[in-house]
XYZ file of C-alpha atoms in Angstrom:
688
model
C 133.010 -13.811 114.747
C 131.649 -12.394 111.503
C 128.070 -13.353 110.693
C 126.109 -12.972 107.483
C 122.324 -13.289 107.447
C 120.673 -13.608 104.033
C 116.891 -13.394 103.585
C 116.656 -12.162 99.961
C 116.068 -15.701 98.800
C 116.148 -18.917 100.864
C 117.148 -18.151 104.456
C 120.822 -18.811 105.151
C 123.317 -17.925 107.864
C 127.093 -18.116 107.825
C 129.697 -17.617 110.575
C 133.200 -16.620 109.457
C 132.266 -17.762 105.946
C 131.063 -21.206 107.058
C 127.343 -22.028 106.665
C 125.448 -22.429 109.919
C 123.150 -25.465 109.891
C 119.856 -24.510 111.498
C 118.270 -27.918 111.049
C 114.667 -27.949 112.239
C 112.089 -25.958 110.318
C 110.929 -24.321 113.563
C 114.381 -22.811 114.113
C 114.357 -21.375 110.588
C 110.885 -19.947 111.161
C 111.941 -18.435 114.494
C 115.067 -16.819 113.060
C 113.191 -15.520 110.010
C 110.605 -13.876 112.254
C 113.302 -12.186 114.341
C 115.101 -10.976 111.194
C 111.939 -9.188 110.042
C 112.686 -6.519 112.668
C 116.456 -6.716 113.180
C 117.566 -5.184 116.452
C 113.983 -4.674 117.624
C 112.159 -7.092 119.920
C 109.313 -9.311 118.760
C 106.724 -9.963 121.473
C 106.352 -13.510 122.726
C 102.675 -13.821 121.606
C 103.701 -12.779 118.100
C 106.463 -15.385 118.054
C 104.062 -18.049 119.292
C 101.655 -17.177 116.494
C 104.487 -17.180 113.946
C 105.564 -20.685 115.008
C 102.191 -22.352 115.484
C 99.680 -20.065 113.727
C 96.432 -20.077 115.695
C 96.855 -23.561 117.200
C 99.743 -23.361 119.698
C 100.382 -26.209 122.159
C 99.657 -25.639 125.814
C 103.388 -25.507 126.487
C 104.039 -22.966 123.725
C 105.959 -20.452 125.867
C 108.214 -23.151 127.315
C 108.781 -24.695 123.905
C 109.660 -21.259 122.511
C 112.372 -20.905 125.154
C 113.776 -24.271 124.080
C 113.810 -23.182 120.425
C 115.631 -19.960 121.365
C 118.240 -21.983 123.256
C 118.728 -24.323 120.290
C 119.020 -21.369 117.901
C 121.708 -19.788 120.074
C 123.565 -23.089 120.191
C 123.387 -23.497 116.409
C 124.864 -20.029 115.856
C 127.483 -20.476 118.569
C 126.804 -17.036 119.992
C 124.091 -16.601 122.617
C 124.265 -12.810 122.291
C 122.806 -13.010 118.776
C 119.328 -13.648 120.209
C 118.649 -11.418 123.196
C 115.678 -11.248 125.540
C 114.238 -8.083 127.027
C 110.978 -6.572 128.285
C 109.563 -6.386 124.738
C 110.328 -9.986 123.819
C 113.180 -11.557 121.820
C 115.365 -9.700 119.294
C 118.042 -10.621 116.756
C 121.196 -8.551 117.336
C 122.178 -7.847 113.724
C 124.075 -4.919 112.206
C 123.381 -3.307 108.828
C 126.438 -4.901 107.247
C 125.389 -8.391 108.349
C 121.853 -8.560 106.884
C 121.386 -8.476 103.116
C 117.961 -6.830 103.388
C 119.501 -3.872 105.224
C 122.342 -3.639 102.687
C 119.758 -3.699 99.889
C 117.873 -0.783 101.426
C 121.105 1.138 102.007
C 122.168 0.726 98.368
C 118.771 1.742 96.995
C 118.788 4.852 99.198
C 122.240 5.742 97.854
C 120.983 5.168 94.299
C 118.102 7.551 94.815
C 120.479 10.138 96.235
C 122.655 9.834 93.116
C 119.561 10.138 90.961
C 118.536 13.330 92.770
C 122.026 14.694 92.162
C 121.563 14.189 88.414
C 123.952 11.216 88.030
C 121.921 8.406 86.389
C 125.011 6.304 85.643
C 126.012 6.138 89.323
C 122.381 5.592 90.346
C 122.101 2.671 87.905
C 125.279 1.077 89.247
C 124.005 1.290 92.826
C 120.595 -0.099 91.879
C 122.315 -3.041 90.119
C 124.373 -3.796 93.208
C 121.218 -3.728 95.324
C 119.342 -6.072 92.981
C 122.366 -8.362 92.759
C 121.823 -9.310 96.417
C 118.598 -11.140 95.522
C 118.748 -14.925 95.066
C 115.017 -15.582 94.796
C 111.807 -14.646 96.646
C 112.535 -13.170 100.082
C 112.300 -15.677 102.977
C 111.622 -18.353 100.343
C 111.842 -21.370 102.694
C 111.065 -19.772 106.063
C 107.422 -20.746 106.488
C 104.265 -18.740 105.939
C 103.856 -16.902 109.238
C 102.105 -13.560 109.006
C 105.096 -11.449 110.121
C 107.439 -13.142 107.633
C 104.866 -12.991 104.830
C 104.265 -9.276 105.426
C 107.985 -8.492 105.408
C 108.482 -10.600 102.287
C 105.757 -8.601 100.531
C 107.358 -5.313 101.599
C 110.736 -6.411 100.314
C 109.265 -7.608 97.028
C 107.565 -4.241 96.543
C 110.892 -2.480 97.228
C 112.617 -4.801 94.741
C 110.101 -3.953 92.034
C 110.447 -0.221 92.726
C 114.214 -0.574 92.451
C 113.842 -2.433 89.146
C 111.712 0.430 87.870
C 114.220 3.047 88.994
C 117.061 1.096 87.390
C 115.115 0.992 84.130
C 114.594 4.768 84.187
C 118.253 5.377 85.033
C 119.280 3.173 82.103
C 116.861 5.004 79.825
C 118.463 8.290 80.890
C 121.856 6.813 79.951
C 120.626 5.739 76.496
C 120.521 1.949 77.062
C 117.262 1.570 75.162
C 117.563 -1.531 72.999
C 119.130 -3.692 75.708
C 116.254 -2.896 78.076
C 113.440 -4.163 75.852
C 113.679 -7.893 76.580
C 113.930 -7.568 80.352
C 111.194 -4.949 80.572
C 108.886 -7.029 78.390
C 109.252 -9.986 80.757
C 108.767 -7.883 83.886
C 105.747 -6.047 82.495
C 104.135 -9.404 81.680
C 104.757 -10.628 85.235
C 103.387 -7.408 86.777
C 100.590 -6.217 84.495
C 99.271 -3.552 86.907
C 102.571 -1.684 87.354
C 102.099 1.212 84.963
C 105.577 2.567 85.519
C 107.112 -0.630 84.101
C 104.912 -0.358 81.015
C 105.855 3.304 80.620
C 109.552 2.366 80.689
C 108.923 -0.396 78.151
C 107.121 2.051 75.856
C 110.046 4.481 75.978
C 112.584 1.725 75.374
C 110.613 0.421 72.374
C 110.156 3.908 70.946
C 113.865 4.735 71.209
C 114.637 1.369 69.628
C 112.617 2.401 66.588
C 109.560 0.290 67.485
C 106.918 2.997 67.929
C 103.989 0.775 66.829
C 104.855 -1.819 69.452
C 105.087 0.908 72.098
C 101.572 2.083 71.218
C 100.267 -1.486 71.384
C 101.648 -1.774 74.920
C 99.575 1.242 75.937
C 96.408 -0.081 74.315
C 96.854 -3.463 75.977
C 97.296 -1.897 79.414
C 94.383 0.485 78.923
C 92.057 -2.354 77.873
C 93.099 -4.523 80.827
C 92.646 -1.719 83.376
C 89.257 -0.810 81.962
C 87.922 -4.379 81.840
C 89.307 -5.615 85.139
C 89.335 -2.513 87.362
C 87.139 0.020 85.583
C 89.916 2.661 85.560
C 91.926 4.576 82.989
C 95.744 4.567 82.910
C 97.378 7.044 85.277
C 98.783 10.429 84.383
C 102.362 9.235 83.807
C 101.436 6.474 81.367
C 99.168 8.860 79.488
C 101.985 11.433 79.237
C 104.342 8.788 77.855
C 101.654 7.682 75.369
C 101.255 11.256 74.131
C 105.010 11.646 73.820
C 105.251 8.434 71.762
C 102.429 9.634 69.488
C 104.294 12.907 68.941
C 107.613 11.118 68.517
C 108.918 13.405 71.240
C 110.257 11.161 74.000
C 113.557 12.913 74.650
C 116.951 12.934 72.981
C 118.746 9.874 71.653
C 121.050 9.034 74.475
C 122.841 12.215 75.469
C 123.704 12.615 79.135
C 120.569 13.519 81.084
C 122.305 14.922 84.115
C 120.522 18.223 83.626
C 117.098 16.576 84.022
C 116.516 16.568 87.726
C 113.564 14.795 89.231
C 111.314 17.770 89.442
C 111.839 18.931 85.850
C 109.032 17.072 84.197
C 106.856 20.139 83.813
C 109.379 21.594 81.387
C 110.461 20.403 77.970
C 108.832 17.347 76.441
C 112.217 15.688 76.421
C 112.047 15.191 80.185
C 109.598 12.250 80.026
C 112.170 9.956 81.658
C 112.459 12.397 84.553
C 108.671 12.299 84.877
C 108.923 8.528 85.453
C 111.268 9.106 88.355
C 108.800 11.440 90.031
C 109.461 13.889 92.857
C 111.478 12.474 95.723
C 112.413 15.578 97.665
C 108.896 16.445 98.881
C 106.572 13.521 98.244
C 103.891 15.074 100.447
C 102.883 18.641 101.006
C 99.985 20.980 101.704
C 98.473 22.263 98.466
C 95.245 22.638 96.529
C 93.098 21.600 99.451
C 94.616 18.123 99.682
C 96.593 17.068 102.734
C 99.229 15.547 100.451
C 100.367 16.622 97.005
C 99.909 13.956 94.334
C 102.422 15.247 91.842
C 103.364 12.149 89.867
C 100.271 10.338 88.656
C 97.518 12.676 89.774
C 98.129 16.102 88.279
C 95.603 17.358 85.764
C 96.588 16.689 82.170
C 96.362 20.367 81.311
C 98.944 21.152 83.980
C 96.831 22.201 86.957
C 98.868 21.384 90.026
C 97.590 18.718 92.429
C 94.103 18.474 90.968
C 93.531 15.108 92.590
C 93.353 11.640 91.044
C 92.412 11.412 87.390
C 90.654 8.051 87.168
C 87.492 6.607 85.700
C 84.851 5.431 88.139
C 86.374 2.248 89.605
C 84.125 -0.750 90.266
C 85.872 -3.323 92.451
C 82.751 -5.298 93.382
C 82.768 -9.087 93.155
C 80.321 -10.457 90.565
C 76.629 -10.304 91.388
C 74.741 -13.622 91.523
C 72.076 -14.455 89.003
C 69.852 -16.347 91.438
C 69.342 -13.666 94.082
C 66.223 -14.810 95.918
C 63.867 -13.646 98.599
C 65.283 -10.409 99.939
C 64.034 -7.898 97.387
C 62.175 -5.769 99.945
C 65.230 -5.676 102.210
C 67.412 -4.753 99.218
C 65.049 -1.906 98.352
C 65.173 -0.675 101.946
C 68.976 -0.703 101.897
C 69.034 1.336 98.683
C 66.865 3.969 100.334
C 69.133 4.055 103.399
C 72.249 4.479 101.248
C 70.886 7.071 98.847
C 68.210 8.983 100.748
C 68.720 12.587 101.806
C 70.122 13.011 105.308
C 69.349 15.931 107.605
C 71.900 17.180 108.472
C 73.939 15.903 105.469
C 76.145 13.022 106.604
C 77.739 9.932 105.099
C 75.156 7.112 105.359
C 76.635 3.996 106.986
C 74.644 0.745 106.907
C 75.947 -2.330 108.709
C 74.639 -5.802 107.821
C 75.325 -8.265 110.611
C 74.408 -11.882 111.256
C 75.700 -15.399 111.457
C 77.937 -17.211 109.011
C 76.232 -18.240 105.790
C 73.276 -15.872 106.156
C 74.105 -14.143 102.862
C 75.358 -10.772 104.105
C 78.037 -10.412 101.431
C 75.722 -11.619 98.680
C 73.119 -9.041 99.701
C 75.670 -6.224 100.005
C 77.211 -6.935 96.600
C 73.786 -7.244 94.959
C 72.673 -3.880 96.332
C 75.980 -2.206 95.424
C 75.753 -3.429 91.811
C 72.333 -1.825 91.479
C 73.583 1.621 92.547
C 76.059 2.341 89.752
C 74.106 5.310 88.429
C 73.751 6.883 91.884
C 77.422 6.527 92.853
C 78.780 7.759 89.564
C 82.382 8.160 90.775
C 82.866 4.535 91.779
C 82.017 1.564 93.950
C 84.921 0.340 96.034
C 85.196 -3.037 97.758
C 87.651 -4.392 100.292
C 87.595 -7.681 102.221
C 88.660 -6.934 105.805
C 89.127 -10.628 106.730
C 87.394 -10.125 110.060
C 86.946 -13.869 110.645
C 90.602 -14.684 110.084
C 93.182 -14.855 112.879
C 94.805 -11.682 111.493
C 92.190 -9.236 110.165
C 93.249 -6.751 107.497
C 95.265 -3.776 108.701
C 93.266 -0.545 108.112
C 96.408 1.085 106.715
C 96.719 -1.654 104.071
C 93.015 -1.401 103.269
C 93.353 2.356 102.801
C 96.312 1.814 100.493
C 94.205 -0.448 98.263
C 91.307 1.991 98.240
C 93.497 5.007 97.472
C 95.306 3.144 94.691
C 91.956 2.268 93.125
C 91.089 5.964 93.199
C 94.213 6.816 91.228
C 96.668 7.766 93.963
C 100.174 6.636 93.018
C 101.743 4.117 95.392
C 104.708 6.407 96.051
C 102.348 9.212 97.098
C 100.807 7.159 99.908
C 101.674 8.410 103.399
C 102.818 5.851 105.953
C 100.410 6.070 108.879
C 96.781 5.013 109.049
C 95.701 8.487 110.224
C 97.489 10.208 107.355
C 96.078 7.753 104.814
C 92.620 8.218 106.303
C 92.862 11.998 105.887
C 93.988 11.578 102.292
C 91.122 9.137 101.610
C 88.559 11.580 102.954
C 90.105 14.452 100.994
C 90.055 12.510 97.712
C 86.369 11.611 98.223
C 85.286 15.008 99.555
C 83.416 16.037 96.400
C 82.646 12.616 94.956
C 79.789 10.155 95.002
C 81.376 6.806 95.873
C 79.954 3.715 97.587
C 82.431 1.880 99.835
C 81.677 -1.776 100.638
C 83.630 -3.056 103.653
C 83.117 -6.807 103.781
C 83.676 -9.067 106.807
C 84.651 -6.364 109.283
C 86.215 -7.448 112.558
C 85.531 -4.404 114.728
C 84.575 -0.759 114.841
C 88.261 0.136 115.273
C 89.036 -1.522 111.947
C 86.181 0.204 110.090
C 86.377 3.737 111.493
C 89.521 4.866 109.563
C 87.931 3.662 106.307
C 84.889 5.923 106.471
C 84.735 8.798 103.965
C 83.595 12.183 105.216
C 81.638 13.630 102.307
C 77.824 13.458 102.312
C 77.873 12.291 98.696
C 79.450 8.967 99.687
C 77.942 5.981 101.474
C 79.305 2.913 103.270
C 77.934 -0.624 103.398
C 79.557 -2.850 106.042
C 79.120 -6.580 106.640
C 80.131 -8.203 109.899
C 79.322 -11.124 112.162
C 78.774 -8.763 115.095
C 76.400 -5.863 115.462
C 78.578 -2.735 115.288
C 78.702 -0.174 118.072
C 79.944 3.391 117.984
C 79.816 3.904 114.199
C 76.535 5.853 114.027
C 75.464 3.186 111.576
C 72.061 1.771 110.832
C 72.381 -1.889 111.863
C 70.369 -4.436 109.874
C 70.302 -8.048 110.968
C 70.488 -10.595 108.138
C 69.211 -13.996 109.183
C 67.870 -17.135 107.551
C 65.470 -17.010 104.612
C 61.796 -17.725 105.004
C 60.744 -21.302 104.127
C 59.225 -20.284 100.777
C 62.269 -18.242 99.736
C 64.639 -21.027 100.797
C 62.657 -23.556 98.733
C 62.684 -21.162 95.763
C 66.466 -20.794 96.032
C 66.924 -24.565 96.108
C 64.775 -24.869 92.987
C 66.692 -22.163 91.110
C 69.979 -23.971 91.759
C 68.941 -27.626 91.424
C 66.338 -27.035 88.726
C 62.717 -26.043 89.339
C 61.271 -29.028 87.509
C 63.310 -31.382 89.662
C 61.914 -30.149 92.966
C 58.454 -28.942 91.956
C 56.939 -32.420 92.316
C 58.356 -32.913 95.833
C 57.210 -29.873 97.862
C 57.115 -31.792 101.147
C 60.622 -33.211 100.717
C 61.963 -29.828 99.581
C 60.475 -28.228 102.687
C 62.280 -30.822 104.810
C 65.591 -30.245 103.020
C 65.547 -26.507 103.556
C 64.464 -27.008 107.180
C 67.414 -29.354 107.733
C 69.543 -26.594 106.184
C 68.152 -24.174 108.767
C 66.827 -22.072 105.847
C 70.365 -20.662 105.763
C 71.258 -19.413 102.256
C 74.748 -20.942 102.264
C 73.490 -24.373 103.346
C 70.549 -24.263 100.905
C 72.920 -23.273 98.088
C 75.212 -26.188 98.897
C 72.277 -28.591 99.005
C 71.103 -27.310 95.619
C 74.598 -27.652 94.134
C 74.826 -31.249 95.361
C 71.531 -32.112 93.684
C 72.639 -30.345 90.513
C 75.976 -32.195 90.464
C 74.417 -35.625 91.024
C 71.625 -36.005 88.541
C 70.860 -39.538 89.777
C 70.026 -38.253 93.290
C 66.429 -37.625 94.211
C 65.379 -35.002 96.735
C 64.407 -37.884 99.035
C 67.947 -39.235 98.875
C 69.456 -35.881 99.838
C 66.954 -35.406 102.663
C 67.845 -38.836 104.014
C 71.561 -37.937 104.050
C 70.859 -34.675 105.892
C 68.713 -36.191 108.634
C 71.683 -37.515 110.614
C 72.812 -34.430 112.578
C 76.237 -35.931 113.279
C 76.930 -36.268 109.540
C 75.114 -33.172 108.333
C 78.201 -30.975 108.219
C 79.951 -33.629 106.115
C 77.117 -33.458 103.609
C 77.028 -29.671 103.353
C 80.147 -29.298 101.230
C 80.232 -28.433 97.520
C 83.430 -27.249 95.862
C 84.876 -24.466 97.992
C 81.566 -23.937 99.798
C 81.412 -25.476 103.262
C 79.290 -24.747 106.312
C 81.941 -26.292 108.553
C 84.623 -23.995 107.112
C 82.530 -20.925 107.946
C 82.019 -22.183 111.501
C 85.747 -22.904 111.739
C 86.469 -19.276 110.913
C 84.123 -18.067 113.659
C 85.572 -20.529 116.164
C 89.205 -19.624 115.509
C 88.741 -15.935 116.282
C 87.097 -16.615 119.655
C 89.145 -16.177 122.804
C 90.231 -19.475 124.388
C 87.644 -19.366 127.235
C 84.795 -18.789 124.777
C 86.028 -21.655 122.602
C 86.073 -23.936 125.630
C 82.552 -22.814 126.586
C 81.285 -23.752 123.133
C 82.941 -27.168 123.333
C 81.399 -27.863 126.737
C 77.962 -26.954 125.455
C 78.435 -29.304 122.515
C 78.734 -32.206 124.954
C 75.337 -31.566 126.532
C 73.131 -32.270 123.495
C 70.413 -29.898 124.664
C 68.415 -27.558 122.375
C 68.548 -24.659 124.848
C 69.939 -23.951 128.286
C 70.231 -21.390 131.061
C 73.481 -19.806 132.195
C 73.672 -21.989 135.316
C 73.977 -25.076 133.057
C 77.036 -23.578 131.388
C 78.364 -22.569 134.827
C 78.172 -26.196 135.945
C 79.822 -27.425 132.742
C 82.729 -24.986 133.131
C 82.839 -25.129 136.938
C 82.709 -21.332 137.184
C 80.306 -18.820 138.811
C 77.056 -18.186 136.976
C 77.900 -14.567 136.169
C 81.152 -15.636 134.527
C 79.262 -18.244 132.505
C 76.809 -15.534 131.388
C 79.751 -13.477 130.111
C 80.993 -16.424 128.009
C 77.500 -17.088 126.673
C 77.168 -13.435 125.690
C 80.443 -13.667 123.772
C 79.010 -16.599 121.823
C 75.840 -14.609 121.169
C 77.946 -11.706 119.877
C 79.761 -14.135 117.571
C 76.367 -15.311 116.217
C 76.944 -18.867 117.456
C 74.124 -18.719 120.019
C 70.840 -16.840 120.189
C 69.323 -15.522 123.389
C 65.775 -14.937 124.595
C 64.195 -13.892 127.872
C 62.973 -16.714 130.102
C 59.315 -16.020 130.678
C 59.524 -17.758 134.058
C 61.819 -15.200 135.650
C 62.843 -12.600 133.095
C 66.328 -14.086 132.842
C 67.914 -15.451 129.720
C 67.963 -18.773 127.975
C 70.382 -19.556 125.170
C 69.831 -21.636 122.046
C 72.226 -23.006 119.460
C 72.017 -21.719 115.938
C 71.566 -24.410 113.314
C 74.638 -26.582 112.778
C 76.518 -25.021 115.696
C 75.632 -27.773 118.179
C 76.983 -30.467 115.844
C 80.105 -28.406 115.235
C 80.602 -27.778 118.969
C 80.314 -31.523 119.625
C 82.961 -32.190 116.951
C 85.367 -29.721 118.557
C 84.789 -31.225 122.010
C 85.528 -34.716 120.743
C 88.660 -33.476 118.982
C 90.078 -31.266 121.748
C 88.892 -32.738 125.050
C 90.004 -36.043 126.505
C 87.495 -38.719 127.399
C 88.037 -38.030 131.085
C 87.433 -34.308 130.670
C 84.209 -34.942 128.770
C 82.943 -37.287 131.499
C 83.727 -34.721 134.207
C 81.691 -32.062 132.387
C 78.665 -34.299 132.033
C 78.952 -35.366 135.686
C 79.000 -31.742 136.849
C 75.954 -30.829 134.783
C 74.043 -33.891 135.979
C 74.932 -32.961 139.545
C 73.612 -29.433 138.969
C 70.390 -30.799 137.467
C 69.963 -33.043 140.483
C 70.463 -30.055 142.790
C 67.807 -28.140 140.816
C 65.393 -31.049 141.114
C 65.969 -31.342 144.868
C 65.502 -27.599 145.334
C 62.310 -27.682 143.292
C 61.024 -30.533 145.404
C 61.676 -28.469 148.536
C 59.693 -25.636 146.957
C 62.572 -23.172 147.106
C 63.221 -22.206 143.484
C 64.428 -18.748 144.464
C 67.496 -20.287 146.106
C 68.458 -22.767 143.396
C 71.539 -20.795 142.344
C 73.154 -21.448 145.730
C 73.120 -25.168 144.972
C 74.721 -24.838 141.558
C 78.465 -25.595 141.378
C 80.404 -22.360 141.005
C 78.994 -20.649 144.062
C 75.873 -18.638 144.832
C 75.056 -15.513 142.868
C 73.299 -12.879 144.881
C 69.808 -12.054 143.714
C 69.596 -14.575 140.858
C 67.708 -17.750 140.346
C 68.265 -20.669 138.051
C 66.790 -18.926 134.996
């Protein structure tokens, strides 16, 4: 049987020329995930996540086996989906998968280009692009593995389009390129190579003024949106257009090999192709040569990125309130002299909605004069099911610093070395927002003492040699001031008592206070008393604290989803108890586990900033307390995810434990209470 698997567009499969009907969307999603790594196994947990995201059924592994069986039946060949120690794999050859044929053709095109045959290279690039029928994996779901592979393929498609354009320029097809390049450049405004090709095509078509306008438009956009200047290649093309010296008028360019762009001015098209033989190398103190877009304009080899100071920070807020002393302290930490000289790293940590990102961005905006070479920002998505890959984050940072995409090495270690080399003699502030772990942050740290790093995270970092600063709720006065700045000071000034109650019901948390202020501002007919009345009902409070895309519940959802399953269950059980604080033995009874295991789960919730912990003055042990809003959220999750019978069993176990505590207290033996708690005795501990 001859199979064809097509993913460069909507997913489709054919056997001996006849379409295979996959039917269910889950089968399409499963096959698409396997085709992302043809011939290589995909682990079962990754497949489960691809099929059900972060909410798999309890029978996910069994259901996956059923889907694999149905997929084999649909294809009529059980050997097409094989199982091994690493998981499941799609047995597909290069000739059967269009994505592999696309990559083979583009590789052949580049080889022809290196051999000085632009006509053959263009023909191969056209064949490769002709395999595309639309966006890759267009109807195969939005799983992370499929989405990542689709992005990689789209980037390869765009690179191939660029190389085809340069090959056609080398063959003299100038006028016929203008329309297509104009459309593509409009769709991809940040791809300087496309704009450079368009400029050359316009110039050779006798439209020099339009070519110059393209450059000015790109330069303005890059400056306003990214704070950078065009790269070396686009500047070289601009100079060539100004001189009217962009190469000959269509003669065969076979003599212009890829590395010839340091020669005659007529080799501008070869400059666009860039060096392919040795994209990386040891030179000029950099671990990798940056020959295409990073050489000095005067010709100095590998002088490093030529780029204006980039500022990638999100906008600062105009109503920053309350934390001016903390902001001043952070500025000192980030800019003060270190002995010995090191890169200052400051980590802001705290619960959701405490304003860590707002504070970090505000401080970073105020340090533009100190960090004259740029302020970089990257969202690490630490509270999402799939945090940002450090290698991808490094790619974004290096690109912002002027490193051409083709000059990026593949591995995270190599990119990290390049990042540190580029910043070695610069003063740059790096803001790493919403970090998931130390492992994610460590590769993103520059090495030069002139740089500084500001990290935000839910958890207190360990092992980064960072100064950790906890960011918590505002003080009552600052919270009231923030509410007034958003809702209008005259509107709340006459109701100080009600305003104090509103911000207290918001836990003095900046996010919740901001939402409350926005709701008052949106509804001019509401009084502060009306809003306070709506917030008093704890069971409905999370419903009230929503304004536009701001939501306290959404932030808690993000924290909940990244917890391990046992910690999520522990939070749900605690939500059923409706107690302001508790000892570990209460959680042990609710979960029906030993006390020490319950303590471990409680500590995980403390680390996630969902609980707080304090010593019990009775015995030096710990008592745990819900953060504001978390108890209501935990109760919601319990009611959604636990059956009525399960909820009753939890409450019965806790009541039984409380009765055992009362009986032990009555006997005057508090030191032995733990032995009466369900889950077994814990040596040397009491009830806490």
